Tab-separated table of C-alpha atoms in Angstrom:
chain	number	residue	atom	x	y	z
A	1	MET	CA	-108.567	6.879	10.657
A	2	ILE	CA	-105.168	8.082	11.858
A	3	SER	CA	-103.941	8.252	8.262
A	4	PHE	CA	-107.006	10.307	7.286
A	5	LEU	CA	-106.462	12.742	10.149
A	6	ARG	CA	-102.798	13.062	9.243
A	7	LYS	CA	-103.634	13.834	5.605
A	8	SER	CA	-106.259	16.348	6.707
A	9	PHE	CA	-103.706	18.068	8.934
A	10	LYS	CA	-101.219	18.216	6.059
A	11	PHE	CA	-103.848	19.706	3.768
A	12	ILE	CA	-104.755	22.429	6.259
A	13	TYR	CA	-101.070	23.069	7.009
A	14	GLN	CA	-100.377	23.688	3.326
A	15	LEU	CA	-103.451	25.894	2.906
A	16	GLU	CA	-102.451	28.136	5.794
A	17	ALA	CA	-99.625	29.668	3.760
A	18	LYS	CA	-102.003	30.637	0.950
A	19	ILE	CA	-103.143	34.260	0.717
A	20	ALA	CA	-106.807	33.178	0.418
A	21	PHE	CA	-106.901	30.885	3.481
A	22	TYR	CA	-107.985	33.253	6.262
A	23	PRO	CA	-110.123	35.459	3.946
A	24	THR	CA	-112.089	32.362	2.954
A	25	ILE	CA	-112.638	31.245	6.552
A	26	ILE	CA	-113.696	34.719	7.712
A	27	SER	CA	-115.947	35.184	4.654
A	28	ILE	CA	-117.779	31.956	5.480
A	29	ALA	CA	-118.192	33.245	9.032
A	30	GLY	CA	-119.733	36.443	7.608
A	31	ILE	CA	-122.273	34.441	5.588
A	32	VAL	CA	-123.145	32.271	8.583
A	33	PHE	CA	-123.650	35.369	10.727
A	34	ALA	CA	-125.925	36.895	8.064
A	35	PHE	CA	-128.173	33.814	8.159
A	36	PHE	CA	-128.068	33.893	11.956
A	37	MET	CA	-129.374	37.451	11.825
A	38	PHE	CA	-132.126	36.305	9.429
A	39	TYR	CA	-133.100	33.774	12.068
A	40	LEU	CA	-133.190	36.424	14.796
A	41	GLU	CA	-135.171	38.793	12.577
A	42	SER	CA	-137.723	36.044	11.898
A	43	HIS	CA	-138.219	35.802	15.657
A	44	GLY	CA	-138.876	39.536	15.957
A	45	ILE	CA	-135.645	40.922	17.382
A	46	SER	CA	-136.139	44.255	15.540
A	47	LYS	CA	-139.719	44.504	16.823
A	48	MET	CA	-138.572	43.917	20.388
A	49	LEU	CA	-135.694	46.419	20.149
A	50	SER	CA	-137.876	49.091	18.550
A	51	LYS	CA	-140.041	49.000	21.664
A	52	HIS	CA	-137.289	48.934	24.274
A	53	ALA	CA	-134.290	50.518	22.488
A	54	PRO	CA	-135.441	52.206	19.274
A	55	ILE	CA	-132.032	53.806	18.762
A	56	LEU	CA	-130.690	50.339	17.829
A	57	VAL	CA	-133.119	49.875	14.933
A	58	VAL	CA	-133.158	51.513	11.480
A	59	ASN	CA	-136.861	51.778	10.604
A	60	ASP	CA	-136.721	53.631	7.278
A	61	THR	CA	-136.472	51.360	4.231
A	62	ASP	CA	-134.966	53.975	1.910
A	63	THR	CA	-132.329	54.884	4.471
A	64	ALA	CA	-131.447	51.216	5.004
A	65	ARG	CA	-131.140	50.554	1.281
A	66	SER	CA	-129.031	53.655	0.726
A	67	LEU	CA	-126.705	52.714	3.572
A	68	LEU	CA	-126.270	49.119	2.451
A	69	THR	CA	-125.783	50.068	-1.203
A	70	THR	CA	-123.150	52.631	-0.222
A	71	PHE	CA	-121.411	50.100	2.033
A	72	VAL	CA	-121.292	47.478	-0.734
A	73	ALA	CA	-119.827	49.922	-3.268
A	74	GLY	CA	-117.374	51.334	-0.735
A	75	LEU	CA	-116.173	47.911	0.413
A	76	ILE	CA	-115.587	46.787	-3.167
A	77	SER	CA	-113.433	49.893	-3.736
A	78	ILE	CA	-111.485	49.284	-0.519
A	79	MET	CA	-110.912	45.634	-1.416
A	80	VAL	CA	-109.672	46.496	-4.915
A	81	PHE	CA	-107.248	49.052	-3.484
A	82	SER	CA	-106.038	46.678	-0.760
A	83	PHE	CA	-105.441	43.783	-3.155
A	84	SER	CA	-103.643	46.161	-5.517
A	85	MET	CA	-101.380	47.255	-2.675
A	86	VAL	CA	-100.589	43.618	-1.868
A	87	MET	CA	-99.649	42.945	-5.493
A	88	ILE	CA	-97.442	46.051	-5.581
A	89	LEU	CA	-95.751	44.904	-2.378
A	90	LEU	CA	-95.042	41.457	-3.784
A	91	ASN	CA	-93.744	42.831	-7.091
A	92	ARG	CA	-91.440	45.339	-5.399
A	93	ALA	CA	-90.132	42.793	-2.899
A	94	SER	CA	-89.419	40.332	-5.706
A	95	SER	CA	-87.549	42.845	-7.888
A	96	ASN	CA	-85.664	44.737	-5.160
A	97	PHE	CA	-84.883	42.054	-2.598
A	98	SER	CA	-85.410	38.403	-3.501
A	99	PRO	CA	-88.239	36.241	-4.892
A	100	ARG	CA	-87.678	33.933	-1.915
A	101	VAL	CA	-89.216	36.492	0.468
A	102	LEU	CA	-92.595	36.277	-1.293
A	103	PRO	CA	-93.981	33.251	0.636
A	104	GLY	CA	-93.339	35.042	3.919
A	105	LEU	CA	-95.147	38.160	2.724
A	106	ILE	CA	-98.052	36.214	1.237
A	107	SER	CA	-98.569	34.252	4.455
A	108	ASN	CA	-98.734	37.436	6.565
A	109	ARG	CA	-101.658	36.575	8.808
A	110	ARG	CA	-102.566	40.177	9.643
A	111	HIS	CA	-103.119	41.108	6.012
A	112	GLN	CA	-105.104	37.933	5.374
A	113	ILE	CA	-107.381	38.674	8.331
A	114	ILE	CA	-107.948	42.256	7.158
A	115	LEU	CA	-108.890	41.082	3.666
A	116	GLY	CA	-111.178	38.523	5.285
A	117	ILE	CA	-112.900	41.251	7.333
A	118	TYR	CA	-113.541	43.222	4.137
A	119	ASN	CA	-115.035	40.241	2.332
A	120	ALA	CA	-117.127	39.060	5.294
A	121	SER	CA	-118.587	42.553	5.779
A	122	LEU	CA	-119.315	42.846	2.048
A	123	LEU	CA	-121.151	39.522	1.970
A	124	TYR	CA	-123.081	40.390	5.134
A	125	CYS	CA	-124.237	43.705	3.629
A	126	ILE	CA	-125.300	42.001	0.388
A	127	PHE	CA	-127.349	39.342	2.202
A	128	THR	CA	-128.901	41.951	4.471
A	129	LEU	CA	-129.791	44.116	1.460
A	130	VAL	CA	-131.518	41.141	-0.170
A	131	GLY	CA	-133.451	40.572	3.036
A	132	ILE	CA	-135.227	43.946	2.863
A	133	GLU	CA	-138.871	43.382	1.879
A	134	PRO	CA	-140.239	45.509	-0.991
A	135	VAL	CA	-143.511	46.219	0.873
A	136	ARG	CA	-143.271	49.006	3.456
A	137	GLN	CA	-144.519	47.346	6.628
A	138	GLU	CA	-143.403	47.967	10.155
A	139	TYR	CA	-141.382	44.842	10.904
A	140	GLN	CA	-140.438	43.524	7.460
A	141	LEU	CA	-137.305	45.683	7.550
A	142	PRO	CA	-134.325	43.994	9.301
A	143	GLY	CA	-133.584	47.181	11.202
A	144	PHE	CA	-131.194	45.683	13.730
A	145	SER	CA	-129.240	43.864	11.004
A	146	VAL	CA	-128.786	47.179	9.186
A	147	LEU	CA	-127.394	48.740	12.352
A	148	ILE	CA	-124.873	45.892	12.677
A	149	SER	CA	-123.788	46.546	9.084
A	150	ILE	CA	-122.934	50.108	10.153
A	151	PHE	CA	-120.760	48.656	12.919
A	152	PHE	CA	-119.060	46.294	10.437
A	153	MET	CA	-118.358	49.192	8.067
A	154	THR	CA	-116.779	51.136	10.933
A	155	VAL	CA	-114.570	48.149	11.698
A	156	CYS	CA	-113.587	47.927	8.020
A	157	LEU	CA	-112.545	51.578	7.973
A	158	GLY	CA	-110.371	50.999	11.017
A	159	ALA	CA	-108.912	47.866	9.434
A	160	PHE	CA	-108.203	49.838	6.255
A	161	ILE	CA	-106.242	52.477	8.164
A	162	TYR	CA	-104.265	49.740	9.925
A	163	PHE	CA	-103.688	47.987	6.588
A	164	ILE	CA	-102.150	51.131	5.048
A	165	HIS	CA	-99.867	51.500	8.073
A	166	SER	CA	-98.897	47.824	8.056
A	167	ILE	CA	-98.250	47.625	4.322
A	168	SER	CA	-96.028	50.705	4.448
A	169	GLN	CA	-93.968	49.068	7.201
A	170	GLU	CA	-93.920	45.625	5.597
A	171	ILE	CA	-92.350	46.840	2.375
A	172	GLN	CA	-89.290	48.258	4.158
A	173	VAL	CA	-86.264	46.021	3.743
A	174	ASN	CA	-85.208	46.374	7.394
A	175	ASN	CA	-88.548	44.976	8.535
A	176	ILE	CA	-88.373	42.170	5.975
A	177	MET	CA	-84.915	41.142	7.211
A	178	SER	CA	-85.984	41.468	10.842
A	179	ARG	CA	-88.974	39.174	10.253
A	180	ILE	CA	-86.805	36.611	8.466
A	181	PHE	CA	-84.240	36.732	11.270
A	182	THR	CA	-86.793	36.436	14.083
A	183	THR	CA	-88.552	33.467	12.438
A	184	ALA	CA	-85.259	31.639	11.820
A	185	LYS	CA	-83.991	32.420	15.316
A	186	ASN	CA	-87.117	30.978	16.925
A	187	ARG	CA	-86.824	27.861	14.779
A	188	LEU	CA	-83.147	27.407	15.636
A	189	VAL	CA	-83.760	27.890	19.361
A	190	ASP	CA	-86.502	25.237	19.283
A	191	LEU	CA	-84.172	22.778	17.540
A	192	ILE	CA	-81.333	23.473	19.978
A	193	ASP	CA	-83.621	23.036	22.985
A	194	SER	CA	-84.848	19.678	21.678
A	195	GLN	CA	-81.428	18.188	20.882
A	196	SER	CA	-79.878	15.676	23.251
A	197	GLU	CA	-76.804	16.715	25.220
A	198	SER	CA	-75.467	13.154	25.461
A	199	VAL	CA	-73.362	11.433	22.817
A	200	ILE	CA	-75.621	9.266	20.660
A	201	GLU	CA	-74.268	6.118	19.000
A	202	PHE	CA	-76.401	5.317	15.995
A	203	PRO	CA	-75.814	2.041	14.082
A	204	ASP	CA	-74.137	2.082	10.700
A	205	SER	CA	-76.923	2.214	8.105
A	206	GLU	CA	-74.861	1.518	4.995
A	207	ASN	CA	-76.425	-1.912	4.408
A	208	TRP	CA	-79.957	-1.028	5.507
A	209	ASN	CA	-83.006	-1.238	3.250
A	210	THR	CA	-83.959	1.905	1.341
A	211	LEU	CA	-87.396	3.434	0.956
A	212	ARG	CA	-87.954	5.698	-2.037
A	213	SER	CA	-90.224	8.702	-2.288
A	214	LYS	CA	-93.423	8.455	-4.326
A	215	LYS	CA	-93.798	12.216	-4.649
A	216	SER	CA	-91.645	15.185	-5.561
A	217	GLY	CA	-91.334	18.587	-3.923
A	218	TYR	CA	-89.582	20.378	-1.114
A	219	LEU	CA	-89.447	18.260	2.035
A	220	GLN	CA	-91.267	20.733	4.226
A	221	ASN	CA	-92.007	18.780	7.393
A	222	ILE	CA	-91.893	15.289	8.907
A	223	SER	CA	-94.237	13.776	11.505
A	224	ILE	CA	-91.448	12.553	13.759
A	225	ASN	CA	-93.730	11.478	16.608
A	226	ALA	CA	-95.818	9.282	14.313
A	227	MET	CA	-92.699	7.710	12.830
A	228	ALA	CA	-91.281	7.107	16.292
A	229	GLN	CA	-94.491	5.301	17.223
A	230	ILE	CA	-94.143	3.082	14.156
A	231	ALA	CA	-90.507	2.371	15.030
A	232	LYS	CA	-91.482	1.331	18.584
A	233	GLU	CA	-94.327	-0.919	17.475
A	234	HIS	CA	-92.287	-2.805	14.864
A	235	ASN	CA	-88.833	-2.695	16.470
A	236	LEU	CA	-87.398	-0.493	13.718
A	237	GLN	CA	-84.782	2.208	13.369
A	238	PHE	CA	-84.918	4.863	10.680
A	239	GLU	CA	-82.471	7.223	9.037
A	240	ILE	CA	-84.048	10.136	7.187
A	241	ILE	CA	-81.701	10.764	4.259
A	242	PRO	CA	-82.571	14.223	2.864
A	243	ALA	CA	-82.485	17.280	5.081
A	244	LYS	CA	-85.620	19.353	5.512
A	245	GLY	CA	-85.900	21.949	2.783
A	246	THR	CA	-84.238	19.688	0.206
A	247	TYR	CA	-86.064	19.197	-3.080
A	248	VAL	CA	-86.948	15.506	-3.253
A	249	LEU	CA	-87.543	13.872	-6.627
A	250	SER	CA	-89.876	10.937	-7.186
A	251	GLU	CA	-88.107	7.585	-6.698
A	252	MET	CA	-85.317	9.319	-4.813
A	253	PRO	CA	-84.094	7.490	-1.651
A	254	ILE	CA	-85.711	9.167	1.311
A	255	LEU	CA	-85.416	6.716	4.213
A	256	LYS	CA	-83.302	3.806	5.453
A	257	TYR	CA	-84.696	1.144	7.802
A	258	ASN	CA	-83.060	-1.833	9.507
A	259	ASN	CA	-85.774	-4.546	9.325
A	260	ASP	CA	-88.227	-5.816	6.735
A	261	ILE	CA	-91.582	-4.041	6.590
A	262	SER	CA	-94.784	-4.619	4.630
A	263	ASP	CA	-96.090	-2.469	1.791
A	264	THR	CA	-98.834	-1.123	4.051
A	265	GLN	CA	-96.242	-0.035	6.615
A	266	LYS	CA	-94.197	1.612	3.855
A	267	ASP	CA	-97.227	3.637	2.770
A	268	ASP	CA	-97.899	4.571	6.382
A	269	ILE	CA	-94.303	5.744	6.809
A	270	LEU	CA	-94.328	7.770	3.580
A	271	SER	CA	-97.542	9.503	4.655
A	272	ASN	CA	-95.552	11.189	7.424
A	273	PHE	CA	-93.504	13.208	4.915
A	274	LEU	CA	-95.008	16.572	4.021
A	275	TYR	CA	-94.045	18.032	0.641
A	276	SER	CA	-94.535	21.508	-0.715
A	277	LYS	CA	-93.786	23.398	-3.910
A	278	GLY	CA	-92.431	26.303	-1.867
A	279	GLU	CA	-90.277	26.904	1.194
A	280	ARG	CA	-90.980	28.559	4.545
A	281	VAL	CA	-88.472	29.930	7.050
A	282	ALA	CA	-90.661	28.698	9.900
A	283	ASP	CA	-90.065	25.114	8.738
A	284	ASN	CA	-86.493	25.434	7.477
A	285	TYR	CA	-84.137	27.949	9.074
A	286	VAL	CA	-81.585	27.406	6.279
A	287	LEU	CA	-83.886	29.370	3.999
A	288	ALA	CA	-83.273	32.437	6.177
A	289	PHE	CA	-79.547	32.277	5.397
A	290	LYS	CA	-80.386	32.021	1.680
A	291	GLN	CA	-82.815	34.927	1.769
A	292	LEU	CA	-80.551	37.235	3.762
A	293	THR	CA	-77.603	36.378	1.516
A	294	GLU	CA	-79.626	37.056	-1.625
A	295	ILE	CA	-80.875	40.375	-0.224
A	296	ALA	CA	-77.277	41.384	0.556
A	297	VAL	CA	-76.003	40.335	-2.881
A	298	LYS	CA	-78.887	42.145	-4.597
A	299	ALA	CA	-78.150	45.269	-2.542
A	300	MET	CA	-74.511	45.184	-3.713
A	301	SER	CA	-75.525	45.089	-7.373
A	302	PRO	CA	-75.110	48.278	-9.458
A	303	GLY	CA	-78.847	48.384	-10.137
A	304	ILE	CA	-79.763	48.612	-6.433
A	305	ASN	CA	-76.506	50.085	-5.023
A	306	ASP	CA	-77.519	49.886	-1.352
A	307	PRO	CA	-74.422	48.860	0.642
A	308	GLY	CA	-76.125	49.732	3.940
A	309	THR	CA	-78.681	46.979	3.409
A	310	ALA	CA	-75.893	44.510	2.630
A	311	LEU	CA	-74.124	45.404	5.901
A	312	ASN	CA	-77.368	44.992	7.861
A	313	ALA	CA	-77.940	41.595	6.248
A	314	ILE	CA	-74.446	40.480	7.297
A	315	ASP	CA	-75.251	41.522	10.877
A	316	TYR	CA	-78.350	39.292	10.867
A	317	ILE	CA	-76.393	36.435	9.279
A	318	THR	CA	-73.692	36.793	11.945
A	319	GLU	CA	-76.216	36.495	14.757
A	320	LEU	CA	-77.841	33.462	13.129
A	321	PHE	CA	-74.437	31.802	12.787
A	322	LEU	CA	-73.753	32.483	16.471
A	323	ILE	CA	-76.918	30.565	17.297
A	324	ARG	CA	-76.183	27.839	14.726
A	325	LEU	CA	-72.871	27.118	16.467
A	326	LYS	CA	-74.914	25.666	19.337
A	327	LYS	CA	-76.607	23.097	17.121
A	328	LYS	CA	-75.223	19.711	16.137
A	329	ASP	CA	-75.253	18.598	12.531
A	330	CYS	CA	-77.453	15.560	13.247
A	331	ALA	CA	-80.624	15.244	15.293
A	332	TYR	CA	-82.075	12.129	16.879
A	333	CYS	CA	-85.440	10.952	18.111
A	334	LEU	CA	-85.022	8.804	21.234
A	335	ASP	CA	-87.338	6.432	23.049
A	336	ASP	CA	-87.958	6.405	26.802
A	337	ASP	CA	-84.759	4.399	27.356
A	338	GLU	CA	-82.631	6.919	25.414
A	339	LYS	CA	-82.326	4.473	22.516
A	340	PRO	CA	-82.100	6.291	19.163
A	341	LEU	CA	-85.071	5.443	16.968
A	342	ILE	CA	-84.605	7.967	14.156
A	343	LEU	CA	-81.535	9.709	12.764
A	344	ILE	CA	-82.524	13.021	11.166
A	345	ASN	CA	-79.939	14.407	8.781
A	346	THR	CA	-79.803	18.187	8.561
A	347	ILE	CA	-77.842	20.720	6.527
A	348	ASN	CA	-74.393	20.512	8.078
A	349	PHE	CA	-72.497	23.577	9.217
A	350	GLU	CA	-69.816	23.197	6.549
A	351	ASP	CA	-72.260	23.325	3.646
A	352	LEU	CA	-74.259	26.130	5.227
A	353	LEU	CA	-71.181	28.294	5.802
A	354	TYR	CA	-69.759	27.572	2.358
A	355	ASN	CA	-73.017	28.357	0.526
A	356	VAL	CA	-73.305	31.704	2.300
A	357	MET	CA	-69.676	32.683	1.827
A	358	VAL	CA	-69.348	31.618	-1.803
A	359	ALA	CA	-71.981	34.201	-2.736
A	360	PHE	CA	-70.263	36.957	-0.758
A	361	ARG	CA	-66.838	36.014	-2.109
A	362	THR	CA	-68.138	35.990	-5.675
A	363	TYR	CA	-69.976	39.313	-5.608
A	364	GLY	CA	-68.391	41.231	-2.715
A	365	LYS	CA	-64.707	40.369	-2.799
A	366	GLY	CA	-63.903	43.671	-4.513
A	367	ASP	CA	-65.800	45.803	-1.975
A	368	VAL	CA	-63.503	46.650	0.919
A	369	ILE	CA	-66.408	47.582	3.223
A	370	ILE	CA	-68.090	44.205	2.690
A	371	VAL	CA	-64.811	42.323	3.142
A	372	GLN	CA	-64.071	44.121	6.401
A	373	LYS	CA	-67.592	43.398	7.649
A	374	LEU	CA	-67.221	39.701	6.818
A	375	LEU	CA	-63.847	39.550	8.555
A	376	LEU	CA	-65.483	41.090	11.616
A	377	MET	CA	-68.143	38.383	11.407
A	378	PHE	CA	-65.465	35.679	11.420
A	379	LYS	CA	-63.738	37.345	14.343
A	380	LEU	CA	-66.945	37.236	16.387
A	381	LEU	CA	-67.682	33.630	15.409
A	382	LEU	CA	-64.152	32.416	16.156
A	383	SER	CA	-64.104	34.130	19.545
A	384	SER	CA	-67.553	32.794	20.459
A	385	GLN	CA	-67.919	30.151	23.160
A	386	ASN	CA	-71.138	28.805	21.618
A	387	SER	CA	-69.569	26.125	19.438
A	388	VAL	CA	-70.683	22.636	20.473
A	389	VAL	CA	-68.469	20.939	17.865
A	390	GLU	CA	-64.753	21.698	17.729
A	391	TYR	CA	-64.351	21.340	13.985
A	392	TYR	CA	-66.772	24.265	13.458
A	393	LYS	CA	-63.835	26.528	14.332
A	394	GLU	CA	-61.666	24.848	11.716
A	395	LEU	CA	-64.321	25.463	9.092
A	396	LEU	CA	-64.490	29.119	10.108
A	397	ARG	CA	-60.706	29.471	9.819
A	398	LYS	CA	-60.805	27.860	6.369
A	399	GLU	CA	-63.463	30.260	5.107
A	400	THR	CA	-61.594	33.223	6.604
A	401	ASN	CA	-58.539	32.237	4.563
A	402	ASN	CA	-60.679	31.828	1.441
A	403	LEU	CA	-62.180	35.280	1.901
A	404	TYR	CA	-58.793	36.940	2.363
A	405	GLU	CA	-57.346	35.075	-0.615
A	406	ASP	CA	-60.135	36.269	-2.937
A	407	ALA	CA	-60.084	39.800	-1.529
A	408	SER	CA	-56.301	40.149	-1.868
A	409	ARG	CA	-56.587	39.274	-5.558
A	410	SER	CA	-59.495	41.627	-6.224
A	411	LEU	CA	-58.547	44.752	-4.267
A	412	LYS	CA	-56.368	46.961	-6.456
A	413	ASN	CA	-55.915	49.884	-4.098
A	414	THR	CA	-52.845	49.440	-1.895
A	415	SER	CA	-54.382	51.240	1.064
A	416	ASP	CA	-57.543	49.104	0.949
A	417	LEU	CA	-55.499	45.916	0.756
A	418	GLU	CA	-53.342	47.050	3.667
A	419	HIS	CA	-56.397	47.624	5.900
A	420	VAL	CA	-57.845	44.216	5.027
A	421	THR	CA	-54.480	42.518	5.581
A	422	GLN	CA	-54.084	44.102	9.005
A	423	GLN	CA	-57.541	42.947	10.039
A	424	PHE	CA	-56.913	39.428	8.735
A	425	GLU	CA	-53.498	39.146	10.425
A	426	ALA	CA	-55.023	40.250	13.750
A	427	ILE	CA	-57.653	37.509	13.482
A	428	LYS	CA	-55.031	34.949	12.441
A	429	LYS	CA	-52.709	35.861	15.283
A	430	ASN	CA	-55.301	35.762	18.064
A	431	LEU	CA	-57.837	33.155	16.922
A	432	PHE	CA	-56.070	30.664	14.598
């Protein structure tokens, strides 16, 4: 039963990122409400309202049919336009910024809800139109249901206006970067708040048994609490080998454990790993560094030629690095006695910093403005008091040297090189 619930949760969790998830749920709600109104009409709600509040009932059959037919045609037009705008947004974001930002735009809950409102209203109007009897009799017309369809259409028009406003804001690169930054920041803060302040001594796992993955995909999430419960019940300790966000291949080692376990227990353990064919910043903050770096590199390209966007992206990356300095490279799950049950490997700071800087050094080493901005970033990071691990500063000094070395070879103008050298020497003198 627990395994079934866990699989159901995983299925729903994966569906939530799909563009059709909320529209489908809201559309079903619209159909259910239409049948609920049929039920009320069969019990004479229109007859009762026509006696006590006739303004709430549409009594003319031709008027009702004309209204509902117009609403259906109008809603189809609005939906076609709205879906077209979404496709244009995704295409522009992919070509101008980075294909990695698409999952975040697709999973925008506001746009999904708006599309769901359109579809639910359309289905309600269609079912109500079918419910109009062909014989003109006093109470065979669902007059109150027709009035509710007018209310739904009014809501759709308001949602359409909001959709146009939202889509025009969403396509702006500053808002895209701000959303990526905010999501990654919240994720990082949660991880920092949950990490233990004490020094954890985890056993050497070199000779432990290895459990291999039976699936392939991006390691999107792990049910740590469920695995901790398994570890307590069977006196086990686990080491999760790949970091979240890593692409795991079938038969690739995914877990180490210190005692023998049965095949059933292995299947139960593997069921706690959630795979996906895509990546989300909300699950893996490292993706935010990748996306912001790719946006900056794309902005520096001759085809885009938007250095301002690249500078803004570096600002966001700097702030994320300032937060990342507070996080340790490894995370642990502890029991009530502070005994480590699970070692969770994460992307270490060295690899994260190198992967970001290698892109900037490759594509921006000849741009003096970008080099100066990156040197300013290193100055802020080196002077920060956030670092929880001392060797983080050594890694920052190493990458500062690498940046200056590449820039000094690429900058041909003597004046540009002199400005960069002065900035580098100031950092070296005060912070090395």
